[in-house]
Short mmCIF file of C-alpha atoms in Angstrom, two decimals:
data_model
loop_
_atom_site.label_atom_id
_atom_site.label_comp_id
_atom_site.label_asym_id
_atom_site.label_seq_id
_atom_site.Cartn_x
_atom_site.Cartn_y
_atom_site.Cartn_z
CA MET S 1 226.62 92.07 95.19
CA ASN S 2 225.98 91.27 98.18
CA THR S 3 222.54 88.85 98.56
CA VAL S 4 220.01 91.08 100.09
CA ILE S 5 218.12 88.88 102.59
CA ALA S 6 213.69 89.72 102.15
CA LYS S 7 212.34 89.46 105.67
CA ALA S 8 208.76 89.56 105.48
CA ALA S 9 205.49 88.86 108.41
CA PHE S 10 204.18 85.49 107.90
CA TRP S 11 200.51 84.95 109.51
CA VAL S 12 199.52 81.68 110.96
CA ALA S 13 196.12 80.44 111.83
CA VAL S 14 196.11 78.66 115.29
CA GLY S 15 192.57 77.50 116.25
CA PHE S 16 191.03 81.46 115.74
CA VAL S 17 194.42 83.27 117.11
CA GLN S 18 195.64 85.19 114.23
CA VAL S 19 199.69 84.63 115.46
CA THR S 20 202.25 87.95 113.35
CA SER S 21 205.69 88.53 114.20
CA SER S 22 208.68 89.93 112.81
CA LEU S 23 210.75 87.05 113.26
CA ALA S 24 208.45 84.16 112.13
CA PHE S 25 209.17 80.90 111.06
CA ALA S 26 213.04 81.63 111.61
CA GLN S 27 213.96 78.34 112.59
CA ILE S 28 214.55 77.90 109.07
CA CYS S 29 218.15 79.83 108.60
CA ASN S 30 218.51 82.56 106.85
CA PRO S 31 220.84 82.91 103.93
CA PRO S 32 223.82 84.38 105.64
CA VAL S 33 225.06 88.07 103.79
CA VAL S 34 228.73 87.27 103.21
CA ASP S 35 230.88 90.41 103.42
CA GLN S 36 234.02 89.64 101.15
CA HIS S 37 234.61 93.99 102.10
CA ASN S 38 236.29 93.32 105.19
CA ASN S 39 237.26 89.18 105.22
CA TYR S 40 238.81 89.48 101.04
CA GLY S 41 240.94 92.00 102.03
CA GLN S 42 240.59 94.70 99.39
CA ASN S 43 238.47 97.11 97.79
CA LEU S 44 236.04 95.31 95.76
CA THR S 45 233.64 97.71 95.78
CA GLY S 46 230.51 96.04 93.51
CA ILE S 47 229.71 93.16 95.34
CA GLY S 48 226.18 92.92 95.83
CA ASP S 49 224.99 95.67 94.61
CA GLY S 50 224.60 95.70 90.53
CA CYS S 51 226.86 96.12 87.81
CA THR S 52 229.60 98.54 89.49
CA LEU S 53 230.91 100.68 87.38
CA SER S 54 234.55 101.35 89.60
CA GLY S 55 236.75 99.59 91.49
CA GLU S 56 239.97 97.98 92.50
CA VAL S 57 241.07 94.90 92.45
CA SER S 58 244.66 93.61 92.57
CA GLY S 59 245.82 96.81 91.93
CA VAL S 60 243.79 97.26 88.65
CA THR S 61 241.35 99.88 87.94
CA ILE S 62 237.98 99.65 86.13
CA ASN S 63 235.86 103.04 85.94
CA THR S 64 233.60 104.15 83.42
CA ALA S 65 236.37 106.36 81.46
CA TRP S 66 238.31 103.15 80.65
CA ILE S 67 234.63 101.53 78.87
CA PRO S 68 232.38 105.01 78.20
CA HIS S 69 229.54 102.88 76.65
CA ILE S 70 229.16 100.64 79.77
CA GLY S 71 226.33 102.47 81.49
CA ALA S 72 224.46 102.11 78.94
CA PHE S 73 222.93 98.49 79.64
CA LYS S 74 223.65 98.63 83.49
CA SER S 75 220.35 98.26 83.82
CA THR S 76 220.05 95.34 81.44
CA PHE S 77 222.86 93.46 83.19
CA THR S 78 221.83 94.34 86.93
CA SER S 79 220.42 90.63 87.41
CA SER S 80 223.53 89.07 85.53
CA CYS S 81 225.50 90.72 87.54
CA ASN S 82 224.68 90.25 90.98
CA ARG S 83 224.62 86.49 89.93
CA HIS S 84 227.89 86.46 88.74
CA ASP S 85 229.35 87.89 92.26
CA LYS S 86 227.57 85.55 93.74
CA CYS S 87 228.55 82.77 91.67
CA LEU S 88 232.40 84.02 92.60
CA VAL S 89 231.61 83.41 96.86
CA GLN S 90 229.95 80.48 96.34
CA ILE S 91 231.53 77.79 97.64
CA GLY S 92 233.65 75.12 95.17
CA ASN S 93 233.12 77.44 91.94
CA SER S 94 235.65 79.24 89.90
CA ALA S 95 236.85 82.63 88.50
CA THR S 96 236.35 81.23 84.96
CA ALA S 97 233.39 78.88 85.07
CA CYS S 98 231.90 82.13 86.69
CA HIS S 99 232.95 84.29 84.18
CA ALA S 100 231.39 82.49 81.18
CA GLU S 101 228.06 81.95 82.58
CA PHE S 102 228.06 85.80 83.51
CA HIS S 103 228.94 86.53 79.73
CA SER S 104 226.28 83.63 78.39
CA ASN S 105 223.65 85.70 80.98
CA MET S 106 224.38 88.96 80.05
CA ARG S 107 223.79 87.79 76.20
CA ASN S 108 221.16 85.88 77.06
CA ALA S 109 219.46 89.52 78.99
CA CYS S 110 219.90 90.93 75.15
CA ASP S 111 218.27 88.92 73.74
CA ALA S 112 215.49 89.36 76.05
CA GLN S 113 215.51 92.60 75.86
CA PHE S 114 215.27 93.91 72.43
CA ALA S 115 213.55 92.28 69.72
CA TRP S 116 213.86 91.42 66.51
CA TYR S 117 213.70 94.57 65.04
CA GLN S 118 216.08 95.95 66.87
CA PRO S 119 218.98 94.72 65.63
CA VAL S 120 221.35 97.39 66.38
CA GLU S 121 220.69 97.52 69.81
CA ARG S 122 220.44 94.20 70.18
CA ASP S 123 224.10 94.18 68.74
CA LEU S 124 225.68 96.40 70.67
CA CYS S 125 224.50 95.55 73.80
CA LYS S 126 225.89 92.28 73.23
CA LEU S 127 229.69 93.97 72.34
CA THR S 128 228.81 95.72 75.52
CA ALA S 129 228.24 92.34 77.43
CA TYR S 130 231.85 91.37 76.15
CA ASP S 131 233.24 94.48 77.30
CA TYR S 132 232.34 93.92 80.78
CA TYR S 133 232.90 89.57 80.48
CA THR S 134 236.92 90.82 79.43
CA ALA S 135 237.02 93.34 82.01
CA VAL S 136 236.18 90.80 84.58
CA ARG S 137 238.68 87.93 83.43
CA LEU S 138 241.13 90.63 83.81
CA VAL S 139 240.37 91.79 87.01
CA THR S 140 239.21 88.44 89.13
CA SER S 141 241.36 85.19 89.09
CA ASP S 142 240.48 81.62 90.31
CA SER S 143 242.70 82.89 92.77
CA ASP S 144 240.99 85.95 93.67
CA ALA S 145 237.80 84.02 93.54
CA ARG S 146 239.55 80.51 96.28
CA LYS S 147 240.15 83.71 98.43
CA MET S 148 236.28 85.36 98.63
CA GLN S 149 235.38 81.75 98.88
CA VAL S 150 237.19 82.03 102.40
CA ALA S 151 234.34 84.66 103.68
CA SER S 152 231.66 82.00 102.52
CA HIS S 153 233.91 79.33 104.64
CA LEU S 154 233.03 81.70 107.51
CA ALA S 155 229.98 82.13 107.03
CA GLY S 156 229.16 78.25 106.74
CA LYS S 157 230.92 77.46 110.00
CA ASN S 158 228.00 80.28 111.57
CA VAL S 159 225.32 78.50 109.97
CA ALA S 160 226.48 75.08 110.78
CA SER S 161 226.65 75.96 114.96
CA ASN S 162 223.19 77.46 114.40
CA VAL S 163 222.07 74.02 112.51
CA ASN S 164 224.49 71.76 114.96
CA GLN S 165 222.76 73.76 118.02
CA LYS S 166 218.90 73.13 116.06
CA LEU S 167 217.87 76.93 116.48
CA CYS S 168 217.67 76.62 112.57
CA GLY S 169 217.33 74.45 110.51
CA THR S 170 218.22 74.21 106.55
CA THR S 171 219.57 72.59 103.08
CA PRO S 172 223.02 72.73 101.03
CA ALA S 173 221.16 74.89 98.21
CA LEU S 174 219.11 76.88 101.13
CA THR S 175 222.03 78.19 102.55
CA GLN S 176 223.61 79.45 98.98
CA LEU S 177 226.77 79.38 100.42
CA TYR S 178 227.65 76.61 98.13
CA ALA S 179 228.41 75.69 94.24
CA GLN S 180 226.33 73.76 93.17
CA SER S 181 229.47 70.80 91.76
CA ALA S 182 230.52 70.83 95.57
CA ILE S 183 227.12 70.16 96.85
CA ASP S 184 226.94 67.32 93.78
CA THR S 185 230.33 65.47 94.79
CA VAL S 186 229.58 65.66 98.25
CA ASN S 187 226.40 64.23 97.11
CA GLY S 188 227.89 61.55 94.68
CA GLU S 189 230.40 60.95 97.41
CA PHE S 190 227.56 59.71 100.13
CA SER S 191 225.42 57.69 97.80
CA ALA S 192 227.98 55.62 96.46
CA ARG S 193 229.77 54.42 99.69
CA THR S 194 225.75 54.53 101.43
CA GLY S 195 223.38 54.52 98.91
CA ARG S 196 222.23 57.98 100.46
CA GLN S 197 222.45 61.13 100.66
CA PRO S 198 224.61 62.69 103.55
CA THR S 199 222.82 64.34 106.56
CA ILE S 200 222.89 68.50 107.02
CA PHE S 201 225.06 68.09 110.21
CA GLU S 202 227.31 65.13 107.61
CA PHE S 203 227.44 67.74 104.80
CA PHE S 204 228.34 70.59 107.53
CA ASP S 205 231.25 68.12 108.70
CA MET S 206 232.21 67.18 105.13
CA MET S 207 232.93 71.01 103.94
CA HIS S 208 234.11 72.69 106.60
CA PHE S 209 237.46 71.07 107.65
CA GLU S 210 240.50 73.21 106.71
CA SER S 211 241.27 71.72 104.11
CA TYR S 212 238.48 73.03 101.56
CA PRO S 213 238.71 74.45 99.42
CA ASN S 214 242.75 75.18 99.80
CA ASP S 215 243.56 71.14 98.97
CA PRO S 216 240.66 69.56 97.42
CA ALA S 217 242.22 66.14 96.36
CA TYR S 218 242.96 65.43 100.27
CA TRP S 219 239.49 66.76 100.83
CA LEU S 220 237.78 64.37 98.63
CA SER S 221 240.05 61.55 100.28
CA VAL S 222 238.65 62.74 103.29
CA VAL S 223 235.04 62.52 102.18
CA ARG S 224 235.31 59.08 100.81
CA GLY S 225 236.95 57.76 104.20
CA ARG S 226 234.30 59.31 106.29
CA ALA S 227 231.59 58.20 104.16
CA ASN S 228 232.38 53.99 104.58
CA PHE S 229 232.23 54.63 108.36
CA LEU S 230 228.52 56.21 108.24
CA ALA S 231 226.16 53.91 106.14
CA THR S 232 224.26 53.39 108.63
CA LEU S 233 222.59 55.93 109.93
CA PRO S 234 218.97 56.58 109.13
CA SER S 235 216.85 58.13 106.19
CA PRO S 236 215.53 61.36 107.24
CA PRO S 237 212.26 61.83 109.14
CA THR S 238 209.25 61.82 106.85
CA LEU S 239 206.23 64.55 106.97
CA SER S 240 202.27 63.43 106.07
CA PHE S 241 199.33 65.58 107.23
CA SER S 242 195.55 65.03 107.94
CA PHE S 243 192.73 68.15 108.42
CA ASP S 244 188.69 67.53 109.28
CA ALA S 245 186.83 69.62 111.09
CA SER S 246 186.62 67.78 114.08
CA TRP S 247 190.23 67.22 114.81
CA GLY S 248 191.60 70.17 112.78
CA LEU S 249 195.18 70.54 111.40
CA LYS S 250 197.80 67.39 112.44
CA LEU S 251 201.64 66.78 111.39
CA PHE S 252 202.67 63.45 111.81
CA GLY S 253 206.66 62.06 111.53
CA GLY S 254 207.88 58.85 110.25
CA SER S 255 211.06 58.23 111.89
CA ASN S 256 213.06 54.81 112.35
CA GLN S 257 212.60 52.37 115.35
CA ASN S 258 214.49 54.32 118.51
CA PHE S 259 214.77 57.32 117.50
CA GLY S 260 213.12 59.86 118.70
CA LEU S 261 211.56 63.09 117.14
CA SER S 262 211.07 66.70 118.25
CA TRP S 263 209.67 69.99 115.75
CA LYS S 264 210.34 73.76 115.57
CA LEU S 265 207.93 74.94 113.70
CA ASN S 266 206.32 78.18 113.01
CA ASN S 267 208.29 79.54 116.11
CA VAL S 268 207.04 76.73 118.56
CA ASN S 269 208.61 73.96 119.65
CA TYR S 270 206.99 70.47 119.66
CA SER S 271 208.05 66.68 120.56
CA GLY S 272 206.49 63.72 119.51
CA SER S 273 205.56 62.16 116.45
CA MET S 274 202.58 64.47 116.11
CA VAL S 275 202.14 68.13 115.99
CA THR S 276 198.46 69.94 115.99
CA LEU S 277 199.19 73.49 114.28
CA MET S 278 195.17 73.78 114.07
CA SER S 279 192.14 72.65 116.41
CA ARG S 280 189.61 74.05 114.67
CA PRO S 281 188.85 74.99 110.51
CA PRO S 282 189.16 78.48 109.94
CA ARG S 283 186.15 80.50 108.71
CA TYR S 284 187.22 80.22 105.07
CA ASN S 285 189.47 77.85 102.91
CA THR S 286 193.21 79.01 103.69
CA PHE S 287 196.57 77.78 103.17
CA VAL S 288 198.44 77.36 106.12
CA PRO S 289 202.34 78.24 105.86
CA VAL S 290 204.31 76.29 107.64
CA LYS S 291 208.17 76.25 108.09
CA GLY S 292 210.93 75.29 110.41
CA PHE S 293 211.99 70.98 110.70
CA LEU S 294 211.57 68.33 112.44
CA TYR S 295 214.80 66.52 113.95
CA GLN S 296 215.06 63.03 114.70
CA TYR S 297 217.88 61.61 117.01
CA ASN S 298 218.50 58.64 118.95
CA ALA S 299 220.02 59.28 122.31
CA SER S 300 222.33 56.37 123.15
CA THR S 301 224.03 56.13 119.62
CA GLY S 302 224.19 59.88 118.79
CA ARG S 303 222.70 59.36 115.61
CA GLU S 304 220.62 62.23 114.28
CA ASN S 305 218.96 63.75 110.88
CA MET S 306 216.94 66.99 110.27
CA LEU S 307 213.95 67.40 107.32
CA VAL S 308 213.36 70.91 106.36
CA ILE S 309 209.75 72.05 106.43
CA ASP S 310 208.80 75.12 103.87
CA ARG S 311 205.23 74.40 102.27
CA ASN S 312 201.19 75.82 102.63
CA ILE S 313 199.11 73.45 103.80
CA PRO S 314 195.55 74.03 101.82
CA VAL S 315 192.49 73.88 104.60
CA LEU S 316 188.99 73.63 103.93
CA GLY S 317 187.03 76.40 105.74
CA SER S 318 183.83 75.96 107.43
CA CYS S 319 182.09 78.51 105.94
CA GLY S 320 182.91 78.32 102.02
CA THR S 321 185.45 78.97 99.18
CA SER S 322 186.42 82.21 100.21
CA SER S 323 185.11 85.55 102.25
CA SER S 324 183.13 87.14 99.03
CA LEU S 325 180.58 84.04 100.09
CA GLN S 326 177.64 84.52 102.87
CA CYS S 327 178.27 82.30 106.27
CA ASN S 328 175.07 80.53 107.06
CA ASN S 329 176.31 79.31 110.49
#
């Protein structure tokens, strides 16, 4: 049940030139695919492939002969199964919590699939959900989940390396690698001591020294200690934009004094506090997709911060609202 990363080409209007690329907007880091088969050391058929009907973990085998009716609701439970496997590999989650969420999601799927006038089907669906729940509790413990998260920990280090090299920008949530509880813990400890959220650089630093997730108590003490020394780091840069028929679409970055700004947007690098993405208006009203990041740095102190940008900016056309209207010029 690995996360599948969708890839698509985007069209970006820069003046009147249309640019397309299968790598467009790669400056927002893609969520990594965590390969549990190679890293966990056991047969984990089922990570990322919907609701698996056979597999072996810790010497225990599940198959359709063991639960004959389990395949009847496989399609109903597919999204719940995928979410369950994602939960297990997210750093900081426990198998116990993931299993409970899994059971709840499956029961909700039964209610959504079968109406009040289908009580027999709905009840059988929920009984099957309980069988699935019982099966995963048997074969996946909290210890197993921690072993699974070793691969996610490695994937997070790789993403952190890309961010540190300014190859792409991301946020903890966009990586899809971390339990919300882990994100909330880091954010809460920083907020309590610094009055702000950690930067993505600090977050990766906190999450990827070796004591986490193997020794959470020691990890938490280090997070608190490091946060006490980082209270002066500036807040992230800010973003605003303007558009008019004469000057086109411009983005403005706001920064603390003595901090420089650089941009990586739509596969183009810029420096300075302003970027022009469109020098003339399009013929018709449109939305310009803007993806990448704005990087803030101070060369003398080494302080840095990042703002991830992922939005569609509305731009008025010179002719009208849509191509269905006649152009007069």
